[in-house]
Amino acid sequence: QARHLFNYNIVLIGFMGAGKTTISDYLSTCFAMEVVEMDQVISDREGMSISDIFEVYGEEHFRNAETNLLKEMQSKRNVVISCGGGTPMRDVNVQEMKKNGRVVLLTAKPETILERVKDSHDRPLIENNKSVEFIEELMLKRREKYVAAADIIIETDGKSELEICEELVNSL
Ligand code: S3P
């Protein structure tokens, strides 16, 4: 029987480009934890990119897939769950995360986010809106839900991956 370091999951939430994927990879390397990258799992299962899922089936379909995946995660432990930026917008999703997860919110300034997402091409919500103004506005709309969902908040601006992971692990 494998021994688990954590008897709960670490759930990373935050805006697109806040560092969820990067930090989950880092945690996985440091602690040999399984990672569930929600966007990746959904995209693999549907056999198409996130942008195509949005275009072909609509956002609601994608959001339902997120909810279903989180429900599946309930039986898991010691997994890093890297959510999509919009996952905490549904209250039911937050309830699911909190059942067995410590929810960690990664934050960054809109300028930092823009810098990190400007060359990415599978983020339909931001694809034609890559500006600080758009990011700031969407962030404002989401902030309350993000903060309410979070057990731990970590600001990532100007910090290395190591520093962010140290801060995260120290606050678990
Ligand atoms: C979304 C964020 C994306 C992805 C989808 C919708 C959002 O995930 O789930 O494009 O609503 O903010 P990342 O935060 O990993 O980019």
Short mmCIF file of N, CA and C and ligand atoms in Angstrom, two decimals:
data_model
loop_
_atom_site.label_atom_id
_atom_site.label_comp_id
_atom_site.label_asym_id
_atom_site.label_seq_id
_atom_site.Cartn_x
_atom_site.Cartn_y
_atom_site.Cartn_z
N GLN A 1 0.85 -1.20 0.00
CA GLN A 1 0.00 0.00 0.00
C GLN A 1 0.89 1.26 0.00
N ALA A 2 0.66 2.13 -0.98
CA ALA A 2 1.45 3.35 -1.05
C ALA A 2 1.11 4.28 0.11
N ARG A 3 2.12 4.91 0.64
CA ARG A 3 1.86 5.85 1.74
C ARG A 3 1.69 7.24 1.17
N HIS A 4 0.71 7.93 1.67
CA HIS A 4 0.44 9.27 1.17
C HIS A 4 1.03 10.32 2.07
N LEU A 5 1.60 11.32 1.45
CA LEU A 5 2.14 12.45 2.21
C LEU A 5 0.99 13.27 2.80
N PHE A 6 -0.02 13.50 1.99
CA PHE A 6 -1.17 14.30 2.44
C PHE A 6 -2.43 13.43 2.38
N ASN A 7 -3.26 13.49 3.41
CA ASN A 7 -4.50 12.71 3.33
C ASN A 7 -5.65 13.57 2.79
N TYR A 8 -5.26 14.57 2.04
CA TYR A 8 -6.24 15.42 1.35
C TYR A 8 -5.63 15.81 0.01
N ASN A 9 -6.43 16.44 -0.83
CA ASN A 9 -5.90 16.93 -2.11
C ASN A 9 -5.51 18.40 -2.00
N ILE A 10 -4.61 18.80 -2.83
CA ILE A 10 -4.27 20.23 -2.90
C ILE A 10 -4.93 20.76 -4.18
N VAL A 11 -5.85 21.69 -4.00
CA VAL A 11 -6.63 22.19 -5.13
C VAL A 11 -6.15 23.61 -5.46
N LEU A 12 -5.58 23.76 -6.64
CA LEU A 12 -5.07 25.08 -7.04
C LEU A 12 -6.11 25.81 -7.88
N ILE A 13 -6.47 26.99 -7.43
CA ILE A 13 -7.41 27.83 -8.19
C ILE A 13 -6.75 29.18 -8.47
N GLY A 14 -7.37 29.92 -9.37
CA GLY A 14 -6.85 31.25 -9.69
C GLY A 14 -7.07 31.57 -11.15
N PHE A 15 -6.85 32.80 -11.48
CA PHE A 15 -7.07 33.30 -12.84
C PHE A 15 -6.16 32.58 -13.84
N MET A 16 -6.57 32.60 -15.10
CA MET A 16 -5.69 32.12 -16.16
C MET A 16 -4.31 32.76 -15.99
N GLY A 17 -3.28 31.96 -16.10
CA GLY A 17 -1.93 32.52 -16.01
C GLY A 17 -1.46 32.83 -14.60
N ALA A 18 -2.21 32.41 -13.60
CA ALA A 18 -1.78 32.67 -12.21
C ALA A 18 -0.68 31.71 -11.79
N GLY A 19 -0.50 30.63 -12.56
CA GLY A 19 0.59 29.70 -12.26
C GLY A 19 0.14 28.34 -11.77
N LYS A 20 -1.13 28.02 -11.95
CA LYS A 20 -1.67 26.75 -11.43
C LYS A 20 -0.94 25.54 -12.03
N THR A 21 -0.77 25.54 -13.33
CA THR A 21 -0.12 24.40 -14.00
C THR A 21 1.35 24.30 -13.59
N THR A 22 2.03 25.43 -13.62
CA THR A 22 3.46 25.45 -13.28
C THR A 22 3.69 24.95 -11.86
N ILE A 23 2.88 25.45 -10.94
CA ILE A 23 3.07 25.09 -9.53
C ILE A 23 2.64 23.64 -9.28
N SER A 24 1.62 23.18 -9.97
CA SER A 24 1.22 21.79 -9.76
C SER A 24 2.32 20.84 -10.29
N ASP A 25 2.94 21.20 -11.39
CA ASP A 25 4.06 20.38 -11.90
C ASP A 25 5.21 20.36 -10.88
N TYR A 26 5.47 21.50 -10.32
CA TYR A 26 6.56 21.61 -9.35
C TYR A 26 6.28 20.75 -8.11
N LEU A 27 5.04 20.85 -7.60
CA LEU A 27 4.65 20.07 -6.43
C LEU A 27 4.74 18.58 -6.74
N SER A 28 4.32 18.24 -7.94
CA SER A 28 4.34 16.84 -8.33
C SER A 28 5.77 16.31 -8.36
N THR A 29 6.69 17.12 -8.87
CA THR A 29 8.09 16.72 -8.91
C THR A 29 8.67 16.61 -7.50
N CYS A 30 8.37 17.57 -6.66
CA CYS A 30 8.95 17.58 -5.30
C CYS A 30 8.41 16.46 -4.44
N PHE A 31 7.12 16.19 -4.54
CA PHE A 31 6.50 15.27 -3.59
C PHE A 31 5.94 14.02 -4.23
N ALA A 32 6.27 13.78 -5.49
CA ALA A 32 5.78 12.60 -6.21
C ALA A 32 4.27 12.47 -6.08
N MET A 33 3.60 13.58 -6.24
CA MET A 33 2.13 13.55 -6.17
C MET A 33 1.55 13.47 -7.58
N GLU A 34 0.43 12.77 -7.68
CA GLU A 34 -0.28 12.74 -8.95
C GLU A 34 -0.90 14.12 -9.22
N VAL A 35 -0.89 14.53 -10.46
CA VAL A 35 -1.52 15.80 -10.82
C VAL A 35 -2.73 15.56 -11.70
N VAL A 36 -3.83 16.21 -11.39
CA VAL A 36 -4.96 16.20 -12.31
C VAL A 36 -5.12 17.62 -12.84
N GLU A 37 -4.70 17.79 -14.08
CA GLU A 37 -4.80 19.09 -14.75
C GLU A 37 -6.18 19.09 -15.43
N MET A 38 -7.12 19.76 -14.82
CA MET A 38 -8.52 19.60 -15.25
C MET A 38 -8.73 19.89 -16.73
N ASP A 39 -8.17 20.99 -17.22
CA ASP A 39 -8.32 21.33 -18.64
C ASP A 39 -7.81 20.19 -19.53
N GLN A 40 -6.65 19.66 -19.13
CA GLN A 40 -6.03 18.60 -19.92
C GLN A 40 -6.89 17.34 -19.94
N VAL A 41 -7.39 16.96 -18.77
CA VAL A 41 -8.22 15.75 -18.68
C VAL A 41 -9.48 15.91 -19.52
N ILE A 42 -10.11 17.07 -19.40
CA ILE A 42 -11.35 17.30 -20.15
C ILE A 42 -11.07 17.31 -21.65
N SER A 43 -10.01 17.98 -22.03
CA SER A 43 -9.64 18.05 -23.43
C SER A 43 -9.30 16.65 -23.98
N ASP A 44 -8.59 15.85 -23.21
CA ASP A 44 -8.25 14.48 -23.64
C ASP A 44 -9.51 13.64 -23.80
N ARG A 45 -10.39 13.76 -22.82
CA ARG A 45 -11.61 12.94 -22.87
C ARG A 45 -12.50 13.31 -24.05
N GLU A 46 -12.56 14.59 -24.34
CA GLU A 46 -13.43 15.04 -25.44
C GLU A 46 -12.72 14.91 -26.79
N GLY A 47 -11.42 14.71 -26.72
CA GLY A 47 -10.65 14.56 -27.95
C GLY A 47 -10.55 15.85 -28.75
N MET A 48 -10.64 16.95 -28.06
CA MET A 48 -10.43 18.24 -28.75
C MET A 48 -9.91 19.31 -27.81
N SER A 49 -9.42 20.39 -28.37
CA SER A 49 -8.87 21.47 -27.55
C SER A 49 -9.99 22.15 -26.78
N ILE A 50 -9.62 22.90 -25.75
CA ILE A 50 -10.60 23.66 -24.96
C ILE A 50 -11.35 24.64 -25.88
N SER A 51 -10.60 25.28 -26.77
CA SER A 51 -11.23 26.23 -27.69
C SER A 51 -12.28 25.54 -28.55
N ASP A 52 -11.97 24.34 -29.02
CA ASP A 52 -12.94 23.60 -29.84
C ASP A 52 -14.15 23.17 -29.02
N ILE A 53 -13.92 22.76 -27.80
CA ILE A 53 -15.05 22.37 -26.95
C ILE A 53 -16.01 23.56 -26.79
N PHE A 54 -15.43 24.74 -26.52
CA PHE A 54 -16.25 25.95 -26.37
C PHE A 54 -17.03 26.22 -27.66
N GLU A 55 -16.33 26.06 -28.77
CA GLU A 55 -16.94 26.42 -30.05
C GLU A 55 -18.00 25.40 -30.48
N VAL A 56 -17.69 24.12 -30.31
CA VAL A 56 -18.59 23.07 -30.80
C VAL A 56 -19.75 22.84 -29.85
N TYR A 57 -19.46 22.72 -28.57
CA TYR A 57 -20.50 22.35 -27.61
C TYR A 57 -20.98 23.50 -26.72
N GLY A 58 -20.21 24.57 -26.67
CA GLY A 58 -20.58 25.71 -25.84
C GLY A 58 -19.94 25.66 -24.45
N GLU A 59 -19.87 26.81 -23.81
CA GLU A 59 -19.19 26.91 -22.51
C GLU A 59 -19.88 26.06 -21.43
N GLU A 60 -21.22 26.04 -21.47
CA GLU A 60 -21.98 25.30 -20.46
C GLU A 60 -21.56 23.82 -20.41
N HIS A 61 -21.36 23.26 -21.58
CA HIS A 61 -20.93 21.86 -21.68
C HIS A 61 -19.58 21.67 -20.98
N PHE A 62 -18.67 22.61 -21.23
CA PHE A 62 -17.35 22.56 -20.59
C PHE A 62 -17.48 22.67 -19.08
N ARG A 63 -18.36 23.58 -18.65
CA ARG A 63 -18.54 23.79 -17.20
C ARG A 63 -19.13 22.55 -16.54
N ASN A 64 -20.02 21.87 -17.23
CA ASN A 64 -20.58 20.63 -16.68
C ASN A 64 -19.50 19.55 -16.57
N ALA A 65 -18.62 19.51 -17.56
CA ALA A 65 -17.52 18.55 -17.51
C ALA A 65 -16.62 18.82 -16.31
N GLU A 66 -16.40 20.12 -16.01
CA GLU A 66 -15.59 20.47 -14.83
C GLU A 66 -16.24 19.95 -13.55
N THR A 67 -17.55 20.17 -13.44
CA THR A 67 -18.27 19.74 -12.25
C THR A 67 -18.20 18.22 -12.10
N ASN A 68 -18.42 17.50 -13.19
CA ASN A 68 -18.36 16.04 -13.14
C ASN A 68 -16.98 15.54 -12.72
N LEU A 69 -15.95 16.18 -13.26
CA LEU A 69 -14.59 15.75 -12.94
C LEU A 69 -14.29 15.99 -11.45
N LEU A 70 -14.71 17.11 -10.94
CA LEU A 70 -14.47 17.39 -9.51
C LEU A 70 -15.18 16.36 -8.63
N LYS A 71 -16.36 15.96 -9.05
CA LYS A 71 -17.08 14.94 -8.28
C LYS A 71 -16.31 13.63 -8.26
N GLU A 72 -15.68 13.30 -9.39
CA GLU A 72 -14.86 12.07 -9.45
C GLU A 72 -13.67 12.15 -8.50
N MET A 73 -13.18 13.34 -8.29
CA MET A 73 -11.97 13.53 -7.48
C MET A 73 -12.20 13.31 -5.99
N GLN A 74 -13.48 13.27 -5.62
CA GLN A 74 -13.85 13.12 -4.21
C GLN A 74 -13.22 11.92 -3.53
N SER A 75 -13.07 10.84 -4.27
CA SER A 75 -12.56 9.61 -3.66
C SER A 75 -11.04 9.62 -3.60
N LYS A 76 -10.41 10.63 -4.15
CA LYS A 76 -8.94 10.66 -4.23
C LYS A 76 -8.34 11.35 -3.01
N ARG A 77 -7.06 11.07 -2.78
CA ARG A 77 -6.26 11.74 -1.75
C ARG A 77 -4.88 11.98 -2.31
N ASN A 78 -4.20 12.98 -1.78
CA ASN A 78 -2.80 13.22 -2.14
C ASN A 78 -2.60 13.55 -3.62
N VAL A 79 -3.61 14.19 -4.20
CA VAL A 79 -3.53 14.57 -5.61
C VAL A 79 -3.50 16.10 -5.68
N VAL A 80 -2.70 16.61 -6.60
CA VAL A 80 -2.75 18.04 -6.89
C VAL A 80 -3.77 18.24 -7.99
N ILE A 81 -4.81 18.99 -7.70
CA ILE A 81 -5.84 19.26 -8.71
C ILE A 81 -5.65 20.69 -9.20
N SER A 82 -5.31 20.80 -10.47
CA SER A 82 -5.11 22.11 -11.05
C SER A 82 -6.38 22.48 -11.83
N CYS A 83 -7.13 23.42 -11.27
CA CYS A 83 -8.44 23.76 -11.85
C CYS A 83 -8.29 24.69 -13.04
N GLY A 84 -9.36 24.85 -13.79
CA GLY A 84 -9.41 25.90 -14.79
C GLY A 84 -9.72 27.22 -14.07
N GLY A 85 -9.42 28.31 -14.73
CA GLY A 85 -9.63 29.61 -14.09
C GLY A 85 -11.08 29.87 -13.67
N GLY A 86 -12.03 29.26 -14.38
CA GLY A 86 -13.43 29.54 -14.08
C GLY A 86 -14.08 28.53 -13.14
N THR A 87 -13.33 27.49 -12.76
CA THR A 87 -13.92 26.40 -11.97
C THR A 87 -14.59 26.87 -10.67
N PRO A 88 -14.01 27.79 -9.92
CA PRO A 88 -14.63 28.18 -8.65
C PRO A 88 -15.86 29.08 -8.79
N MET A 89 -16.24 29.40 -10.03
CA MET A 89 -17.39 30.28 -10.21
C MET A 89 -18.70 29.58 -9.88
N ARG A 90 -18.71 28.26 -9.95
CA ARG A 90 -19.92 27.52 -9.59
C ARG A 90 -19.81 27.09 -8.13
N ASP A 91 -20.81 27.41 -7.35
CA ASP A 91 -20.77 27.08 -5.93
C ASP A 91 -20.64 25.57 -5.70
N VAL A 92 -21.33 24.81 -6.55
CA VAL A 92 -21.26 23.35 -6.38
C VAL A 92 -19.82 22.86 -6.55
N ASN A 93 -19.07 23.49 -7.42
CA ASN A 93 -17.67 23.09 -7.61
C ASN A 93 -16.84 23.36 -6.36
N VAL A 94 -17.11 24.51 -5.76
CA VAL A 94 -16.37 24.87 -4.54
C VAL A 94 -16.70 23.88 -3.42
N GLN A 95 -17.96 23.49 -3.33
CA GLN A 95 -18.35 22.49 -2.33
C GLN A 95 -17.60 21.18 -2.56
N GLU A 96 -17.51 20.79 -3.82
CA GLU A 96 -16.80 19.54 -4.14
C GLU A 96 -15.32 19.63 -3.78
N MET A 97 -14.69 20.77 -4.13
CA MET A 97 -13.26 20.95 -3.82
C MET A 97 -13.00 20.83 -2.34
N LYS A 98 -13.92 21.41 -1.56
CA LYS A 98 -13.68 21.52 -0.13
C LYS A 98 -13.92 20.22 0.62
N LYS A 99 -14.57 19.26 -0.04
CA LYS A 99 -14.85 18.01 0.65
C LYS A 99 -13.59 17.31 1.11
N ASN A 100 -12.58 17.29 0.27
CA ASN A 100 -11.33 16.64 0.70
C ASN A 100 -10.09 17.41 0.24
N GLY A 101 -10.25 18.68 -0.07
CA GLY A 101 -9.11 19.44 -0.55
C GLY A 101 -8.80 20.69 0.25
N ARG A 102 -7.53 21.05 0.27
CA ARG A 102 -7.15 22.39 0.74
C ARG A 102 -7.10 23.25 -0.51
N VAL A 103 -7.86 24.32 -0.49
CA VAL A 103 -7.98 25.13 -1.70
C VAL A 103 -6.97 26.29 -1.63
N VAL A 104 -6.09 26.32 -2.59
CA VAL A 104 -5.02 27.32 -2.61
C VAL A 104 -5.25 28.27 -3.79
N LEU A 105 -5.44 29.54 -3.49
CA LEU A 105 -5.64 30.55 -4.53
C LEU A 105 -4.30 31.19 -4.88
N LEU A 106 -3.93 31.12 -6.14
CA LEU A 106 -2.74 31.82 -6.62
C LEU A 106 -3.19 33.12 -7.26
N THR A 107 -2.57 34.21 -6.88
CA THR A 107 -2.95 35.50 -7.46
C THR A 107 -1.75 36.14 -8.16
N ALA A 108 -2.06 37.04 -9.09
CA ALA A 108 -1.02 37.83 -9.75
C ALA A 108 -1.68 39.10 -10.28
N LYS A 109 -0.88 40.12 -10.44
CA LYS A 109 -1.40 41.39 -10.99
C LYS A 109 -1.79 41.18 -12.46
N PRO A 110 -2.77 41.94 -12.95
CA PRO A 110 -3.18 41.81 -14.36
C PRO A 110 -2.00 41.93 -15.33
N GLU A 111 -1.05 42.80 -15.02
CA GLU A 111 0.10 42.98 -15.91
C GLU A 111 0.92 41.68 -16.00
N THR A 112 1.07 41.02 -14.85
CA THR A 112 1.81 39.76 -14.80
C THR A 112 1.06 38.69 -15.57
N ILE A 113 -0.27 38.66 -15.38
CA ILE A 113 -1.11 37.68 -16.08
C ILE A 113 -0.97 37.86 -17.59
N LEU A 114 -1.07 39.09 -18.03
CA LEU A 114 -0.99 39.37 -19.47
C LEU A 114 0.33 38.84 -20.04
N GLU A 115 1.38 39.13 -19.31
CA GLU A 115 2.71 38.68 -19.74
C GLU A 115 2.74 37.15 -19.88
N ARG A 116 2.08 36.46 -18.95
CA ARG A 116 2.13 35.00 -18.96
C ARG A 116 1.20 34.36 -20.00
N VAL A 117 0.10 35.05 -20.35
CA VAL A 117 -0.86 34.43 -21.29
C VAL A 117 -0.75 34.93 -22.73
N LYS A 118 0.11 35.93 -22.92
CA LYS A 118 0.06 36.60 -24.22
C LYS A 118 0.40 35.69 -25.41
N ASP A 119 1.19 34.65 -25.18
CA ASP A 119 1.53 33.76 -26.29
C ASP A 119 0.75 32.45 -26.30
N SER A 120 -0.23 32.31 -25.39
CA SER A 120 -0.98 31.06 -25.34
C SER A 120 -2.17 31.12 -26.30
N HIS A 121 -2.60 29.94 -26.79
CA HIS A 121 -3.64 29.93 -27.82
C HIS A 121 -4.81 29.00 -27.54
N ASP A 122 -4.91 28.48 -26.32
CA ASP A 122 -6.06 27.61 -26.07
C ASP A 122 -6.87 28.12 -24.88
N ARG A 123 -7.06 29.45 -24.86
CA ARG A 123 -7.86 30.06 -23.81
C ARG A 123 -8.93 30.93 -24.45
N PRO A 124 -10.05 30.27 -24.82
CA PRO A 124 -11.07 30.96 -25.63
C PRO A 124 -11.59 32.27 -25.01
N LEU A 125 -11.66 32.33 -23.69
CA LEU A 125 -12.23 33.54 -23.09
C LEU A 125 -11.36 34.77 -23.30
N ILE A 126 -10.08 34.53 -23.51
CA ILE A 126 -9.16 35.67 -23.55
C ILE A 126 -8.53 35.84 -24.94
N GLU A 127 -8.81 34.87 -25.81
CA GLU A 127 -8.14 34.82 -27.11
C GLU A 127 -8.15 36.17 -27.86
N ASN A 128 -9.32 36.80 -27.89
CA ASN A 128 -9.40 38.08 -28.60
C ASN A 128 -9.43 39.28 -27.67
N ASN A 129 -9.03 39.04 -26.43
CA ASN A 129 -9.13 40.10 -25.42
C ASN A 129 -7.85 40.25 -24.61
N LYS A 130 -6.74 40.13 -25.27
CA LYS A 130 -5.51 40.16 -24.49
C LYS A 130 -5.08 41.58 -24.16
N SER A 131 -5.72 42.13 -23.11
CA SER A 131 -5.35 43.46 -22.64
C SER A 131 -5.46 43.49 -21.12
N VAL A 132 -4.72 44.40 -20.53
CA VAL A 132 -4.76 44.55 -19.07
C VAL A 132 -6.17 44.92 -18.62
N GLU A 133 -6.87 45.74 -19.40
CA GLU A 133 -8.22 46.18 -19.04
C GLU A 133 -9.18 45.00 -18.96
N PHE A 134 -9.15 44.14 -19.96
CA PHE A 134 -10.05 42.99 -19.97
C PHE A 134 -9.75 42.06 -18.79
N ILE A 135 -8.48 41.81 -18.58
CA ILE A 135 -8.07 40.91 -17.49
C ILE A 135 -8.51 41.49 -16.15
N GLU A 136 -8.29 42.79 -15.98
CA GLU A 136 -8.65 43.46 -14.73
C GLU A 136 -10.15 43.35 -14.45
N GLU A 137 -10.93 43.54 -15.51
CA GLU A 137 -12.39 43.52 -15.38
C GLU A 137 -12.90 42.12 -15.01
N LEU A 138 -12.39 41.11 -15.72
CA LEU A 138 -12.83 39.73 -15.43
C LEU A 138 -12.34 39.29 -14.05
N MET A 139 -11.16 39.73 -13.70
CA MET A 139 -10.60 39.41 -12.39
C MET A 139 -11.47 39.98 -11.27
N LEU A 140 -11.91 41.22 -11.48
CA LEU A 140 -12.77 41.88 -10.49
C LEU A 140 -14.07 41.12 -10.29
N LYS A 141 -14.62 40.65 -11.42
CA LYS A 141 -15.87 39.89 -11.36
C LYS A 141 -15.70 38.59 -10.59
N ARG A 142 -14.50 38.04 -10.65
CA ARG A 142 -14.25 36.73 -10.07
C ARG A 142 -13.68 36.76 -8.67
N ARG A 143 -13.13 37.89 -8.32
CA ARG A 143 -12.33 37.96 -7.10
C ARG A 143 -13.06 37.43 -5.85
N GLU A 144 -14.31 37.86 -5.71
CA GLU A 144 -15.06 37.49 -4.51
C GLU A 144 -15.20 35.97 -4.36
N LYS A 145 -15.54 35.32 -5.45
CA LYS A 145 -15.70 33.85 -5.43
C LYS A 145 -14.36 33.16 -5.18
N TYR A 146 -13.32 33.68 -5.81
CA TYR A 146 -11.99 33.10 -5.60
C TYR A 146 -11.62 33.16 -4.12
N VAL A 147 -11.78 34.32 -3.55
CA VAL A 147 -11.35 34.52 -2.16
C VAL A 147 -12.21 33.68 -1.21
N ALA A 148 -13.52 33.63 -1.50
CA ALA A 148 -14.41 32.84 -0.64
C ALA A 148 -14.08 31.36 -0.69
N ALA A 149 -13.62 30.89 -1.84
CA ALA A 149 -13.31 29.46 -1.99
C ALA A 149 -11.99 29.09 -1.32
N ALA A 150 -11.10 30.07 -1.17
CA ALA A 150 -9.71 29.77 -0.79
C ALA A 150 -9.52 29.52 0.70
N ASP A 151 -8.73 28.49 1.01
CA ASP A 151 -8.25 28.30 2.39
C ASP A 151 -6.93 29.06 2.57
N ILE A 152 -6.20 29.18 1.49
CA ILE A 152 -4.87 29.79 1.52
C ILE A 152 -4.75 30.69 0.29
N ILE A 153 -4.19 31.88 0.46
CA ILE A 153 -3.99 32.77 -0.69
C ILE A 153 -2.50 33.06 -0.84
N ILE A 154 -1.98 32.87 -2.04
CA ILE A 154 -0.57 33.12 -2.28
C ILE A 154 -0.39 34.07 -3.46
N GLU A 155 0.28 35.19 -3.17
CA GLU A 155 0.59 36.13 -4.25
C GLU A 155 1.85 35.66 -4.95
N THR A 156 1.79 35.64 -6.28
CA THR A 156 2.91 35.05 -7.02
C THR A 156 3.82 36.07 -7.71
N ASP A 157 3.40 37.33 -7.75
CA ASP A 157 4.21 38.33 -8.47
C ASP A 157 5.64 38.37 -7.92
N GLY A 158 6.58 38.31 -8.84
CA GLY A 158 7.98 38.48 -8.46
C GLY A 158 8.58 37.34 -7.65
N LYS A 159 7.85 36.23 -7.50
CA LYS A 159 8.39 35.11 -6.73
C LYS A 159 8.77 33.96 -7.65
N SER A 160 9.79 33.21 -7.25
CA SER A 160 10.19 32.04 -8.03
C SER A 160 9.24 30.89 -7.71
N GLU A 161 9.29 29.86 -8.57
CA GLU A 161 8.46 28.68 -8.32
C GLU A 161 8.78 28.08 -6.96
N LEU A 162 10.07 28.04 -6.64
CA LEU A 162 10.49 27.47 -5.35
C LEU A 162 9.87 28.26 -4.19
N GLU A 163 9.96 29.59 -4.28
CA GLU A 163 9.41 30.44 -3.20
C GLU A 163 7.90 30.23 -3.04
N ILE A 164 7.23 30.13 -4.17
CA ILE A 164 5.77 29.94 -4.12
C ILE A 164 5.44 28.59 -3.48
N CYS A 165 6.17 27.55 -3.88
CA CYS A 165 5.92 26.21 -3.32
C CYS A 165 6.25 26.15 -1.84
N GLU A 166 7.32 26.81 -1.45
CA GLU A 166 7.68 26.84 -0.02
C GLU A 166 6.58 27.50 0.79
N GLU A 167 6.11 28.63 0.27
CA GLU A 167 5.04 29.36 0.96
C GLU A 167 3.78 28.48 1.06
N LEU A 168 3.50 27.81 -0.04
CA LEU A 168 2.30 26.96 -0.08
C LEU A 168 2.40 25.83 0.95
N VAL A 169 3.49 25.12 0.90
CA VAL A 169 3.65 23.97 1.79
C VAL A 169 3.67 24.41 3.25
N ASN A 170 4.29 25.55 3.51
CA ASN A 170 4.33 26.06 4.89
C ASN A 170 2.96 26.48 5.40
N SER A 171 2.05 26.79 4.49
CA SER A 171 0.74 27.24 4.98
C SER A 171 -0.32 26.14 4.96
N LEU A 172 0.06 24.93 4.57
CA LEU A 172 -0.93 23.83 4.54
C LEU A 172 -1.32 23.39 5.95
C1 S3P B 1 -10.99 29.44 -18.16
C2 S3P B 1 -9.67 29.13 -17.88
C3 S3P B 1 -8.93 28.08 -18.59
C4 S3P B 1 -9.88 27.03 -19.16
C5 S3P B 1 -10.94 27.70 -19.97
C6 S3P B 1 -11.77 28.70 -19.16
C7 S3P B 1 -11.64 30.52 -17.40
O1 S3P B 1 -8.03 27.47 -17.70
O2 S3P B 1 -10.44 26.26 -18.14
O3 S3P B 1 -10.33 28.32 -21.04
O4 S3P B 1 -12.90 30.57 -17.38
O5 S3P B 1 -10.94 31.33 -16.76
P1 S3P B 1 -6.61 28.11 -17.23
O6 S3P B 1 -6.88 28.92 -16.00
O7 S3P B 1 -5.78 26.93 -16.92
O8 S3P B 1 -6.10 28.92 -18.35
#
